[in-house]
mmCIF file of C-alpha atoms and ligand atoms in Angstrom:
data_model
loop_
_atom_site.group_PDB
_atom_site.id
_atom_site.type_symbol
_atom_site.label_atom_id
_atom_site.label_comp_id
_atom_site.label_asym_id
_atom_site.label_seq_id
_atom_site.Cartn_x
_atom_site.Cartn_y
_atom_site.Cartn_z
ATOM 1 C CA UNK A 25 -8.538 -5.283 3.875
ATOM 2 C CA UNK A 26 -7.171 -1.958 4.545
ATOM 3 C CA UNK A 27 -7.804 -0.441 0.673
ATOM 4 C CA UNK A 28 -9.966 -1.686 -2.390
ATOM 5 C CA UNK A 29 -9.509 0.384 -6.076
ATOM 6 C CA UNK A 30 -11.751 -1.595 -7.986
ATOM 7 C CA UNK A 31 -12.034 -0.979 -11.650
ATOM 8 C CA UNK A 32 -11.464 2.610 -12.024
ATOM 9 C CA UNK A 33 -11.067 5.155 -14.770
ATOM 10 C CA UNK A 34 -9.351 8.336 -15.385
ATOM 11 C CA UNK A 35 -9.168 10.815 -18.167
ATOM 12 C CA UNK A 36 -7.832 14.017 -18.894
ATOM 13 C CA UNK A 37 -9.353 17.244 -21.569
ATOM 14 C CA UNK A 38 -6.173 18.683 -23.375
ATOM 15 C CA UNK A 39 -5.927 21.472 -22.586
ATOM 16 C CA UNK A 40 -8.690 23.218 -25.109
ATOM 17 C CA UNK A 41 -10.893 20.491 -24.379
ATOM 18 C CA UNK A 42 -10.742 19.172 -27.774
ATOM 19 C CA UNK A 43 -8.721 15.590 -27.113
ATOM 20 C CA UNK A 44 -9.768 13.575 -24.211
ATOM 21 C CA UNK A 45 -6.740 11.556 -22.732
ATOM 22 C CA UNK A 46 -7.642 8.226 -20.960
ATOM 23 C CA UNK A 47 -4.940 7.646 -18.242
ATOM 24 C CA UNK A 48 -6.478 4.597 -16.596
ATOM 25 C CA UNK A 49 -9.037 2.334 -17.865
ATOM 26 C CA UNK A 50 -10.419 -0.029 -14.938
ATOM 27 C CA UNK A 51 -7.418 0.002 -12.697
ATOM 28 C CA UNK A 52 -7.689 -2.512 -10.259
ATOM 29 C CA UNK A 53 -5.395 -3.080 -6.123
ATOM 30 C CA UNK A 54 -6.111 -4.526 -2.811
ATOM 31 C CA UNK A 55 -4.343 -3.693 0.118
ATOM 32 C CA UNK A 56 -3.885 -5.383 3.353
ATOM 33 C CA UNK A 57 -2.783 -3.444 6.619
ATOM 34 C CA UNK A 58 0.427 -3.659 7.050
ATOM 35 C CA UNK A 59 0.873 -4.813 3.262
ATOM 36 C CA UNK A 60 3.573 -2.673 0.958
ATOM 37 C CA UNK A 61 3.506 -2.451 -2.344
ATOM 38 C CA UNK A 62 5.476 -0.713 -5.583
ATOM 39 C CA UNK A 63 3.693 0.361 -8.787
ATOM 40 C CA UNK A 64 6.242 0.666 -11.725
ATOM 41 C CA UNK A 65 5.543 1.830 -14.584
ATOM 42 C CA UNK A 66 6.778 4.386 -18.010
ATOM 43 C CA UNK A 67 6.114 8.139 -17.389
ATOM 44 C CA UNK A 68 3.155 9.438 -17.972
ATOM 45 C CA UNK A 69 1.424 6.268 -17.584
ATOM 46 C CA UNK A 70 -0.235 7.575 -14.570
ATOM 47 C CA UNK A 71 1.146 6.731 -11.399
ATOM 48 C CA UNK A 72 0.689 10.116 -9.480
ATOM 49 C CA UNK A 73 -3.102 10.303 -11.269
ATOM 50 C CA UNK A 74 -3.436 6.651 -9.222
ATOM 51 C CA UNK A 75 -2.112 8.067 -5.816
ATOM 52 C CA UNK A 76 -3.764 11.300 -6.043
ATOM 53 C CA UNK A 77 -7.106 9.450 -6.866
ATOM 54 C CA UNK A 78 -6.154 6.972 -3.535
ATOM 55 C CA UNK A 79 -5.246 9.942 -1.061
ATOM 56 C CA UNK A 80 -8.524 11.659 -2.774
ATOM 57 C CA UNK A 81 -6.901 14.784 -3.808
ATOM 58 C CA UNK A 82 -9.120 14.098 -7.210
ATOM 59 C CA UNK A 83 -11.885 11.636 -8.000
ATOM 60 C CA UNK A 84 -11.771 9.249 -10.860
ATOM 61 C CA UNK A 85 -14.473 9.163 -12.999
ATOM 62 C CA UNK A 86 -15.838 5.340 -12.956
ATOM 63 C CA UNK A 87 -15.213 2.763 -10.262
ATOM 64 C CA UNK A 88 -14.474 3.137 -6.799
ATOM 65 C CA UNK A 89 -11.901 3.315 -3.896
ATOM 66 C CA UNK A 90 -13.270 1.781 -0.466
ATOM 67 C CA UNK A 91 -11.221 2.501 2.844
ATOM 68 C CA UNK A 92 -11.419 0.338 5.857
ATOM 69 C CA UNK A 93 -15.168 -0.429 4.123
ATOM 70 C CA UNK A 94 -16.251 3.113 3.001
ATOM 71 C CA UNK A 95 -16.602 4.279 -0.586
ATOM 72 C CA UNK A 96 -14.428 7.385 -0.437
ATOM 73 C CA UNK A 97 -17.373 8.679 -2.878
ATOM 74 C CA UNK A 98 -19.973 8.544 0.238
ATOM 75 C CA UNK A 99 -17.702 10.466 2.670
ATOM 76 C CA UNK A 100 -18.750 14.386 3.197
ATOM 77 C CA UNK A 101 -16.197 16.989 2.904
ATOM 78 C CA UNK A 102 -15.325 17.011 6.249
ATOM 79 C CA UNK A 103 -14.927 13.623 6.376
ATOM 80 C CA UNK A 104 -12.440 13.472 3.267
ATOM 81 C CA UNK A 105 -10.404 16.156 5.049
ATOM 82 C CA UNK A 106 -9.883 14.027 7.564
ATOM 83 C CA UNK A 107 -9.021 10.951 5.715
ATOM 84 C CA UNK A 108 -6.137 12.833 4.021
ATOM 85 C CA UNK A 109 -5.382 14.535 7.288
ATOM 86 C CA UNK A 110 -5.444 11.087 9.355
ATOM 87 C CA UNK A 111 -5.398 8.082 7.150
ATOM 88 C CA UNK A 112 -3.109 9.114 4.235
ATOM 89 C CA UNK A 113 0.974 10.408 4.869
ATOM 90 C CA UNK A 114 1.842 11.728 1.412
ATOM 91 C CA UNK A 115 6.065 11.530 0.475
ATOM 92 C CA UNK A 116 6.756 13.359 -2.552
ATOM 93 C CA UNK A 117 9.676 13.673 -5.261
ATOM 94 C CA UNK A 118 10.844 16.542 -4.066
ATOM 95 C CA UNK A 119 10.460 17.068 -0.325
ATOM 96 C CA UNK A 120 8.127 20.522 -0.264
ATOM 97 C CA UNK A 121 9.334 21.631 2.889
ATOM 98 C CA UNK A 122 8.281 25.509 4.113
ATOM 99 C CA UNK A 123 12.020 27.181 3.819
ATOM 100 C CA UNK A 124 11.050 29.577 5.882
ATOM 101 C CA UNK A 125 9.648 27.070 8.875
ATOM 102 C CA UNK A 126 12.214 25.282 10.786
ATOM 103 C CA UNK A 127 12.423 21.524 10.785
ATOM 104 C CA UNK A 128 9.801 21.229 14.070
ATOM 105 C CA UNK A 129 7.606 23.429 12.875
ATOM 106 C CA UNK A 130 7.734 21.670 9.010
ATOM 107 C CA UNK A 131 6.625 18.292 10.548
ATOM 108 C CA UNK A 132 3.790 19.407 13.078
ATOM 109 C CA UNK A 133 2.494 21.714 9.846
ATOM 110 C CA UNK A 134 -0.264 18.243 9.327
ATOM 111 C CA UNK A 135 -0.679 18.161 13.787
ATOM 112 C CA UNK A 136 -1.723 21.756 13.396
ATOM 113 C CA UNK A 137 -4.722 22.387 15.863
ATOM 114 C CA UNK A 138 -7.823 21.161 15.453
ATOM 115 C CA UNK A 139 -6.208 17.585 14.441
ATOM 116 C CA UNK A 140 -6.366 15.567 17.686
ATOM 117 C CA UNK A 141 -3.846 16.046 20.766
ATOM 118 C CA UNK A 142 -1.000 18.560 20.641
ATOM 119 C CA UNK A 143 0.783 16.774 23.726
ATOM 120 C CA UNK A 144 0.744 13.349 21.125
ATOM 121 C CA UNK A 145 2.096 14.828 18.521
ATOM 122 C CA UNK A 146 4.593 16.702 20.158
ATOM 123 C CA UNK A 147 6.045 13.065 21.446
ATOM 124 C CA UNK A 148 5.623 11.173 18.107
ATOM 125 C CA UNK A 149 7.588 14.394 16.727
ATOM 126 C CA UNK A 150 10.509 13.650 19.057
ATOM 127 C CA UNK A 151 10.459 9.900 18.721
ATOM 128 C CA UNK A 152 10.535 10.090 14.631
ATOM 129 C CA UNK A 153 13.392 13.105 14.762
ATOM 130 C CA UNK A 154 15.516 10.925 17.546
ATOM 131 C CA UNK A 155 14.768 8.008 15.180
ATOM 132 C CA UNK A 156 15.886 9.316 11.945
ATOM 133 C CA UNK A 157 19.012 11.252 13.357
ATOM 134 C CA UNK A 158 17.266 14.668 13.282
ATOM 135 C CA UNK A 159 16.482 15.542 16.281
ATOM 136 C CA UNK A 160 20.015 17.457 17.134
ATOM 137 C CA UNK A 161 19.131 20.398 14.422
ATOM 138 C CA UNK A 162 15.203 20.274 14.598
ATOM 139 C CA UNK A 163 15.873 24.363 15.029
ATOM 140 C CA UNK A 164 17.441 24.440 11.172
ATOM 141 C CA UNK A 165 15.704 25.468 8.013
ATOM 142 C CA UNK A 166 15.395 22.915 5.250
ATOM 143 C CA UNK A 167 18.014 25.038 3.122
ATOM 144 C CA UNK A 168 20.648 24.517 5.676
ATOM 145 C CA UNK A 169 20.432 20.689 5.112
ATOM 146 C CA UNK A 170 21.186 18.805 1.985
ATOM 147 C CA UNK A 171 18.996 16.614 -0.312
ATOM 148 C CA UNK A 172 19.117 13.799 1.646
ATOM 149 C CA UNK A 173 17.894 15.139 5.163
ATOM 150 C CA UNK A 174 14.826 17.201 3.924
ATOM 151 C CA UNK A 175 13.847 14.072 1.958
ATOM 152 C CA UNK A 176 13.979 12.606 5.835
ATOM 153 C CA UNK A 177 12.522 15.312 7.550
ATOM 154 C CA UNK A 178 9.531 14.772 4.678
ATOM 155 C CA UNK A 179 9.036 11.315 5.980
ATOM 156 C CA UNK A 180 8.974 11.958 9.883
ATOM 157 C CA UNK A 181 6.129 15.007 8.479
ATOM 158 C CA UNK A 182 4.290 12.365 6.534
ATOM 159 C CA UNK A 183 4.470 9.713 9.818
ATOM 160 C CA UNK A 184 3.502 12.620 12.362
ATOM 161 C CA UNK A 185 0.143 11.530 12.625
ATOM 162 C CA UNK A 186 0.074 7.966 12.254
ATOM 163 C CA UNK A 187 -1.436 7.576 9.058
ATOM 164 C CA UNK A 188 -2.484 4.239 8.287
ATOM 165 C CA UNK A 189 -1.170 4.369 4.470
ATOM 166 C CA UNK A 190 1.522 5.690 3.093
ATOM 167 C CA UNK A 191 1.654 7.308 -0.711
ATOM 168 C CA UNK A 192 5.109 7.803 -1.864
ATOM 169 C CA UNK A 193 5.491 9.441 -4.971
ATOM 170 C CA UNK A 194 8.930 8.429 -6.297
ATOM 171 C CA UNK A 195 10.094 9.161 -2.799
ATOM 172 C CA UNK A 196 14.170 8.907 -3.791
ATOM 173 C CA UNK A 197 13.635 9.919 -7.196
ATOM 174 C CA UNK A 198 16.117 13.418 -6.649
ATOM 175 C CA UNK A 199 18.518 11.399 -4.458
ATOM 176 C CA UNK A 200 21.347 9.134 -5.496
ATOM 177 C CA UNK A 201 21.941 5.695 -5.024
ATOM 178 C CA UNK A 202 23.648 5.490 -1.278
ATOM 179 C CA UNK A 203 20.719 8.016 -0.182
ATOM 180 C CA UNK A 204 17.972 6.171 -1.674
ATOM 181 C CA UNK A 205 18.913 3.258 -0.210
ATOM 182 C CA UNK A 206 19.198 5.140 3.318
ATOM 183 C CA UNK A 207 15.822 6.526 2.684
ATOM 184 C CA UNK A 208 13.875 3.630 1.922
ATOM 185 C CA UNK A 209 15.579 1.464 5.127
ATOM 186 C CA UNK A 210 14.251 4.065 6.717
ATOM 187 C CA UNK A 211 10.580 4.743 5.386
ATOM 188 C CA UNK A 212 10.789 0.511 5.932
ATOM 189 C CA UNK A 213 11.645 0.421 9.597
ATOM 190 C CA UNK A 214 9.132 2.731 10.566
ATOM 191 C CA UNK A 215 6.687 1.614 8.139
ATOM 192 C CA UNK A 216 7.416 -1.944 9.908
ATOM 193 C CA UNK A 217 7.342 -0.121 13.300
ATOM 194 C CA UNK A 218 4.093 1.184 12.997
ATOM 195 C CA UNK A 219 2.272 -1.090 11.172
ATOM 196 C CA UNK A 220 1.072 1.127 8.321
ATOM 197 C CA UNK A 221 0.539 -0.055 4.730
ATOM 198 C CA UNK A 222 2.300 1.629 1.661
ATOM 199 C CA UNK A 223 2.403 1.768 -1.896
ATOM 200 C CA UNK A 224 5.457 3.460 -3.746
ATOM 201 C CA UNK A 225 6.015 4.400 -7.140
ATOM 202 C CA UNK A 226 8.989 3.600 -8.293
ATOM 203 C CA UNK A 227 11.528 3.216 -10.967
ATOM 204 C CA UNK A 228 14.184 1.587 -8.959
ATOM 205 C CA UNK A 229 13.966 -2.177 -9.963
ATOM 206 C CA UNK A 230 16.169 -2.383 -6.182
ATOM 207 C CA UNK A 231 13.190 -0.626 -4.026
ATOM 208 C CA UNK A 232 10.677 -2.210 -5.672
ATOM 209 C CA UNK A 233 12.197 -6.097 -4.661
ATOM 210 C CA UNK A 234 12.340 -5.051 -0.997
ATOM 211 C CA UNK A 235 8.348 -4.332 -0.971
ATOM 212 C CA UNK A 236 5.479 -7.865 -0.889
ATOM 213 C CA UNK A 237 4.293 -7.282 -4.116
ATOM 214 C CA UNK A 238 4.803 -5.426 -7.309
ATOM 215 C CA UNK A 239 2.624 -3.917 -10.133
ATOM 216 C CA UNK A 240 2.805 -2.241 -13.560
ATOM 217 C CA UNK A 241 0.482 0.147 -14.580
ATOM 218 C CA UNK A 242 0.570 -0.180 -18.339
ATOM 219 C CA UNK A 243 -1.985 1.117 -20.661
ATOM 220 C CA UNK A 244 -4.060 2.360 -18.007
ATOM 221 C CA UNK A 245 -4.221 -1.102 -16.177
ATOM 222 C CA UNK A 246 -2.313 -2.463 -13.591
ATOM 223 C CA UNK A 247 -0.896 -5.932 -13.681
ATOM 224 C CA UNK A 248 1.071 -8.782 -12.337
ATOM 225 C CA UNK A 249 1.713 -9.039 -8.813
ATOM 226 C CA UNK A 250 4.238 -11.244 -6.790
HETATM 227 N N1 LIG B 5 -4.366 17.643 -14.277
HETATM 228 C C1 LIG B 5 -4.097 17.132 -15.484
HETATM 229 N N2 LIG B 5 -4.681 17.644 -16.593
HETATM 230 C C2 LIG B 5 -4.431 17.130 -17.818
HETATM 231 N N3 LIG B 5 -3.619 16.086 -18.043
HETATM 232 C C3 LIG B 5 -3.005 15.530 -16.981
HETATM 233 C C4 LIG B 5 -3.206 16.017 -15.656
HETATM 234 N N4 LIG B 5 -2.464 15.271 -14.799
HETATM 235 C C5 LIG B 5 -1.836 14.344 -15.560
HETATM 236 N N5 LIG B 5 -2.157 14.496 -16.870
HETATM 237 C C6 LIG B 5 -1.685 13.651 -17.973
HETATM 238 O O1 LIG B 5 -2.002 12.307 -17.642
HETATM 239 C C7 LIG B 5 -0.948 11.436 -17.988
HETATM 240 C C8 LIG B 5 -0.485 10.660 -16.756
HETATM 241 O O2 LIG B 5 0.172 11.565 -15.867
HETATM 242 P P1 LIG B 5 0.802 11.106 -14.481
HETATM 243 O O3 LIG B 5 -0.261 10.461 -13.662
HETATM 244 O O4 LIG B 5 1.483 12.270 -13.905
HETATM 245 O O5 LIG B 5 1.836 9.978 -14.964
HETATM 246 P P2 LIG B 5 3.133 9.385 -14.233
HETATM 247 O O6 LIG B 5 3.094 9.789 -12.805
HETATM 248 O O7 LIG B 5 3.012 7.892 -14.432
HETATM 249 O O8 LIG B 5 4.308 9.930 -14.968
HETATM 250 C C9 LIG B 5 0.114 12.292 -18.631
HETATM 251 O O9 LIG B 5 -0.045 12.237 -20.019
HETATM 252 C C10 LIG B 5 -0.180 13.671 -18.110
HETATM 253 O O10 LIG B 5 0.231 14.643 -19.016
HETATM 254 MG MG1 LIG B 6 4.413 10.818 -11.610
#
């Protein structure tokens, strides 16, 4: 088992602190390695509170997430850097790329020194560009591209350090159709390629039959699985 969220809860203060908004209420997934998976579900149910809590960029308030065996709530600081650093490739809505950083230099932004071997990255870098047909204008900036290809180049820079999960956040959700479809053959072959697990969030009834299981999160639960 690659990833256990048992039973955990989420709420939000407005923003005076007066209401108290319960976004999930003993949300429960298991995933295997290799295993990918789509969460559906109405806005504001709290999908991106779910990932965020999984790729520990906040900490629910009951229950617990265990990675490859650990409580994420016993790792140190140090060790939860390097769990988001290492573990977790985050792919976003929108595809946050630096516009002032070229392509190369947006995807080695999470191989940045101090995070394992320069020379490895460097490769994997090459291999993911050559794969996803980006390696010919690695030397561009992300506003000389269109929609489409940063959304790419977002991928390769989540994959750059062989994470072992991948988080996508409505990952085609500013692209249409024909480039959603591109993008998630893609994210799938390399996803297949590597090995990696994923869970996606998305709205696209389409994406979410091409992953091994699918589940709602409705009123702060998450059901049904196939
Ligand atoms: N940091 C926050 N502070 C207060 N409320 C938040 C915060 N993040 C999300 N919420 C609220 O929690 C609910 C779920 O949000 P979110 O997880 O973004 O849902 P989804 O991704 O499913 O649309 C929404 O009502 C949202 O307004
Ligand atoms: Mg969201």
């Amino acid at each position: 088992m690659l990833l256990q969220v048992r039973d955990i809860s989420k709420s939000y203060k407005s923003r005076y602190g007066k209401t108290i908004r319960n976004v999930l209420q003993g949300a429960g997934i298991s995933v295997e390695k290799g295993e990918k998976i789509a969460i559906a579900g109405p806005s504001g149910s709290g999908k991106t509170t779910l990932l965020n809590l999984i790729g520990a960029l906040d900490f629910p308030d009951r229950g617990e997430i265990i990675f490859k065996g650990i409580p994420l709530s016993e790792m140190n600081k140090n060790q939860l850097a390097t769990f988001r650093n290492r573990e977790i490739g985050f792919i976003f809505q929108f595809h946050h790329l630096l516009p002032q950083l070229t392509l190369w230099e947006n995807i080695m932004i999470p191989a940045l020194p101090g995070n394992g071997s320069k020379k490895e990255a460097h490769d994997r870098g090459r291999m993911l560009l050559k794969e996803t047909g980006l390696w010919e204008i690695r030397h561009q900036k992300p506003d000389e591209l269109s929609g489409g290809e940063c959304q790419r180049v977002s991928v390769v820079r989540a994959l750059i350090n062989s994470p072992s999960l991948i988080l996508a956040d409505e990952p085609t959700g500013s692209l249409d159709s024909n480039n959603a479809s591109m993008l998630i053959d893609l994210i799938n072959g390399l996803n297949d390629k590597a090995g990696n697990s994923m869970i996606v969030v998305t709205h696209s009834r389409e994406i979410a039959s091409r992953m091994d299981k699918i589940y709602n999160l409705t009123n702060g639960k998450l059901t049904g699985s196939n």
